[in-house]
Amino acid sequence: MFVLITLGVFLLMEGITWCTHKYVMHGFGWFLHEDHHEPGYPHVFEKNDAFFIVFAIPSMALFYFGTYTAHTYLFFIGLGILFYGIAYFLVHDVLIHQRFKWFKRTNNRYLKGLRKAHKIHHKNMGKEDSQCFGMLFVPFKYFKKPKA
Ligand SMILES: [Zn+2]
Ligand SMILES: [Zn+2]
Ligand SMILES: [Zn+2]
């Protein structure tokens, strides 16, 4: 049962991330996200990293209340947020932007599709008119094999 909570929260987080990216990062939070849209990815740390802290705080609060109260399920909600954060970091920061050269370029069709979609997101340097705000779920067309 608790596994399902974690899984459900993980999936929900993609939706929350999509909305946050579209309406907060590309909205009133643009001043924090702006440096992530600079070409060439020149910084080791970005202001954009602040969003990891924004999501880490509720997750840690949920761990706390899930551990010290009878509402154990809260812990598993926090776990879903944490897992999503890790997945997001690995896919977005490591795999796509190569901030850390942990793995070589992959030939996995799903991961290549994610890269392609996120490149489209970064094509736009500005705040408006970006596309592909999702991270782990992107439109189907990006997974199709390119026509020869
Ligand atoms: Zn963006
Ligand atoms: Zn900058
Ligand atoms: Zn990016």
mmCIF file of C-alpha atoms and ligand atoms in Angstrom:
data_model
loop_
_atom_site.group_PDB
_atom_site.id
_atom_site.type_symbol
_atom_site.label_atom_id
_atom_site.label_comp_id
_atom_site.label_asym_id
_atom_site.label_seq_id
_atom_site.Cartn_x
_atom_site.Cartn_y
_atom_site.Cartn_z
ATOM 1 C CA MET A 1 0.000 0.000 0.000
ATOM 2 C CA PHE A 2 2.722 2.461 0.985
ATOM 3 C CA VAL A 3 4.580 1.583 -2.196
ATOM 4 C CA LEU A 4 1.559 2.743 -4.183
ATOM 5 C CA ILE A 5 1.539 6.050 -2.322
ATOM 6 C CA THR A 6 5.194 6.615 -3.194
ATOM 7 C CA LEU A 7 4.585 5.639 -6.812
ATOM 8 C CA GLY A 8 1.498 7.826 -7.080
ATOM 9 C CA VAL A 9 3.318 10.818 -5.622
ATOM 10 C CA PHE A 10 6.214 10.217 -8.012
ATOM 11 C CA LEU A 11 3.846 10.380 -10.989
ATOM 12 C CA LEU A 12 2.029 13.363 -9.540
ATOM 13 C CA MET A 13 5.322 15.188 -9.152
ATOM 14 C CA GLU A 14 5.798 15.186 -12.907
ATOM 15 C CA GLY A 15 2.530 17.114 -13.197
ATOM 16 C CA ILE A 16 3.517 19.456 -10.380
ATOM 17 C CA THR A 17 6.911 20.002 -11.982
ATOM 18 C CA TRP A 18 5.294 20.732 -15.335
ATOM 19 C CA CYS A 19 3.069 23.376 -13.749
ATOM 20 C CA THR A 20 5.891 24.832 -11.665
ATOM 21 C CA HIS A 21 8.161 25.015 -14.674
ATOM 22 C CA LYS A 22 5.517 26.608 -16.884
ATOM 23 C CA TYR A 23 3.875 28.992 -14.442
ATOM 24 C CA VAL A 24 6.492 29.663 -11.770
ATOM 25 C CA MET A 25 9.922 29.261 -13.359
ATOM 26 C CA HIS A 26 8.730 30.848 -16.571
ATOM 27 C CA GLY A 27 6.552 33.212 -14.563
ATOM 28 C CA PHE A 28 7.320 35.160 -11.399
ATOM 29 C CA GLY A 29 10.229 32.834 -10.585
ATOM 30 C CA TRP A 30 12.000 33.573 -13.856
ATOM 31 C CA PHE A 31 14.789 35.458 -12.075
ATOM 32 C CA LEU A 32 15.832 32.111 -10.572
ATOM 33 C CA HIS A 33 15.394 30.091 -13.749
ATOM 34 C CA GLU A 34 16.904 32.586 -16.169
ATOM 35 C CA ASP A 35 20.481 31.402 -15.806
ATOM 36 C CA HIS A 36 19.394 27.894 -16.719
ATOM 37 C CA HIS A 37 18.392 29.200 -20.143
ATOM 38 C CA GLU A 38 21.722 30.880 -20.802
ATOM 39 C CA PRO A 39 23.503 29.247 -23.711
ATOM 40 C CA GLY A 40 26.389 26.916 -23.006
ATOM 41 C CA TYR A 41 25.448 26.131 -19.430
ATOM 42 C CA PRO A 42 28.387 28.113 -18.034
ATOM 43 C CA HIS A 43 27.915 27.834 -14.257
ATOM 44 C CA VAL A 44 28.737 25.046 -11.831
ATOM 45 C CA PHE A 45 25.894 26.122 -9.596
ATOM 46 C CA GLU A 46 22.887 27.925 -10.941
ATOM 47 C CA LYS A 47 20.253 30.034 -9.289
ATOM 48 C CA ASN A 48 17.951 27.466 -10.822
ATOM 49 C CA ASP A 49 19.216 24.963 -8.229
ATOM 50 C CA ALA A 50 17.150 26.837 -5.662
ATOM 51 C CA PHE A 51 14.181 24.841 -6.948
ATOM 52 C CA PHE A 52 15.720 21.675 -5.538
ATOM 53 C CA ILE A 53 15.600 23.287 -2.112
ATOM 54 C CA VAL A 54 12.020 24.412 -2.705
ATOM 55 C CA PHE A 55 11.034 20.769 -3.215
ATOM 56 C CA ALA A 56 13.350 19.376 -0.540
ATOM 57 C CA ILE A 57 11.683 21.355 2.246
ATOM 58 C CA PRO A 58 8.199 19.761 2.015
ATOM 59 C CA SER A 59 9.822 16.393 1.486
ATOM 60 C CA MET A 60 11.866 16.709 4.679
ATOM 61 C CA ALA A 61 8.850 17.986 6.595
ATOM 62 C CA LEU A 62 6.905 14.912 5.446
ATOM 63 C CA PHE A 63 9.712 12.594 6.577
ATOM 64 C CA TYR A 64 9.638 14.257 9.951
ATOM 65 C CA PHE A 65 5.883 14.052 10.470
ATOM 66 C CA GLY A 66 5.701 10.573 8.986
ATOM 67 C CA THR A 67 8.313 9.384 11.473
ATOM 68 C CA TYR A 68 7.190 11.170 14.635
ATOM 69 C CA THR A 69 3.421 10.946 14.309
ATOM 70 C CA ALA A 70 1.035 8.072 13.653
ATOM 71 C CA HIS A 71 0.578 9.244 10.049
ATOM 72 C CA THR A 72 3.200 6.957 8.558
ATOM 73 C CA TYR A 73 1.863 7.522 5.030
ATOM 74 C CA LEU A 74 3.298 11.044 5.162
ATOM 75 C CA PHE A 75 6.744 9.495 5.136
ATOM 76 C CA PHE A 76 5.944 7.708 1.878
ATOM 77 C CA ILE A 77 4.623 10.879 0.291
ATOM 78 C CA GLY A 78 7.947 12.489 1.173
ATOM 79 C CA LEU A 79 9.741 9.511 -0.324
ATOM 80 C CA GLY A 80 7.870 9.955 -3.617
ATOM 81 C CA ILE A 81 8.995 13.592 -3.754
ATOM 82 C CA LEU A 82 12.575 12.590 -2.946
ATOM 83 C CA PHE A 83 12.668 9.863 -5.613
ATOM 84 C CA TYR A 84 11.286 12.250 -8.174
ATOM 85 C CA GLY A 85 13.919 14.809 -7.215
ATOM 86 C CA ILE A 86 16.663 12.222 -7.702
ATOM 87 C CA ALA A 87 15.218 11.054 -11.030
ATOM 88 C CA TYR A 88 14.853 14.632 -12.198
ATOM 89 C CA PHE A 89 18.417 15.425 -11.219
ATOM 90 C CA LEU A 90 19.839 12.353 -12.941
ATOM 91 C CA VAL A 91 17.881 12.889 -16.142
ATOM 92 C CA HIS A 92 17.924 16.654 -16.375
ATOM 93 C CA ASP A 93 21.201 17.731 -14.826
ATOM 94 C CA VAL A 94 23.422 14.728 -15.398
ATOM 95 C CA LEU A 95 22.142 13.027 -18.530
ATOM 96 C CA ILE A 96 20.815 15.966 -20.528
ATOM 97 C CA HIS A 97 23.026 18.832 -19.424
ATOM 98 C CA GLN A 98 26.073 16.699 -18.544
ATOM 99 C CA ARG A 99 26.863 18.718 -15.431
ATOM 100 C CA PHE A 100 28.603 15.639 -14.166
ATOM 101 C CA LYS A 101 30.051 13.226 -16.661
ATOM 102 C CA TRP A 102 28.669 10.202 -14.895
ATOM 103 C CA PHE A 103 27.429 8.307 -17.860
ATOM 104 C CA LYS A 104 28.189 8.324 -21.513
ATOM 105 C CA ARG A 105 25.636 9.398 -24.050
ATOM 106 C CA THR A 106 22.968 6.784 -24.123
ATOM 107 C CA ASN A 107 21.304 5.079 -27.029
ATOM 108 C CA ASN A 108 18.217 4.284 -25.021
ATOM 109 C CA ARG A 109 15.214 5.399 -27.053
ATOM 110 C CA TYR A 110 13.303 6.786 -24.074
ATOM 111 C CA LEU A 111 16.254 8.772 -22.756
ATOM 112 C CA LYS A 112 17.097 10.068 -26.213
ATOM 113 C CA GLY A 113 13.502 11.239 -26.565
ATOM 114 C CA LEU A 114 13.776 13.109 -23.281
ATOM 115 C CA ARG A 115 16.945 14.812 -24.442
ATOM 116 C CA LYS A 116 15.399 15.849 -27.709
ATOM 117 C CA ALA A 117 12.348 17.298 -26.006
ATOM 118 C CA HIS A 118 14.415 19.212 -23.485
ATOM 119 C CA LYS A 119 16.664 20.604 -26.208
ATOM 120 C CA ILE A 120 13.500 22.053 -27.722
ATOM 121 C CA HIS A 121 12.740 23.637 -24.371
ATOM 122 C CA HIS A 122 16.181 25.232 -24.311
ATOM 123 C CA LYS A 123 16.010 26.470 -27.876
ATOM 124 C CA ASN A 124 14.092 29.356 -26.463
ATOM 125 C CA MET A 125 16.362 31.628 -24.423
ATOM 126 C CA GLY A 126 13.555 33.764 -23.109
ATOM 127 C CA LYS A 127 10.772 33.488 -20.631
ATOM 128 C CA GLU A 128 7.882 33.291 -23.097
ATOM 129 C CA ASP A 129 6.871 30.743 -25.724
ATOM 130 C CA SER A 130 8.887 27.801 -24.493
ATOM 131 C CA GLN A 131 7.683 24.276 -25.084
ATOM 132 C CA CYS A 132 8.166 20.922 -23.381
ATOM 133 C CA PHE A 133 8.013 21.786 -19.726
ATOM 134 C CA GLY A 134 7.778 18.156 -18.653
ATOM 135 C CA MET A 135 10.791 16.078 -17.808
ATOM 136 C CA LEU A 136 10.034 12.367 -17.594
ATOM 137 C CA PHE A 137 6.901 12.446 -19.761
ATOM 138 C CA VAL A 138 7.249 14.290 -23.021
ATOM 139 C CA PRO A 139 5.090 14.238 -26.162
ATOM 140 C CA PHE A 140 5.183 11.002 -28.074
ATOM 141 C CA LYS A 141 6.645 12.471 -31.225
ATOM 142 C CA TYR A 142 10.060 12.778 -29.569
ATOM 143 C CA PHE A 143 10.345 9.024 -29.180
ATOM 144 C CA LYS A 144 9.808 8.244 -32.838
ATOM 145 C CA LYS A 145 12.810 7.169 -34.818
ATOM 146 C CA PRO A 146 13.977 9.972 -37.068
ATOM 147 C CA LYS A 147 13.105 9.331 -40.684
ATOM 148 C CA ALA A 148 16.108 8.583 -42.808
HETATM 149 ZN ZN ZN B 1 12.736 26.456 -18.583
HETATM 150 ZN ZN ZN B 2 24.294 33.401 -15.255
HETATM 151 ZN ZN ZN B 3 17.444 22.263 -18.778
#
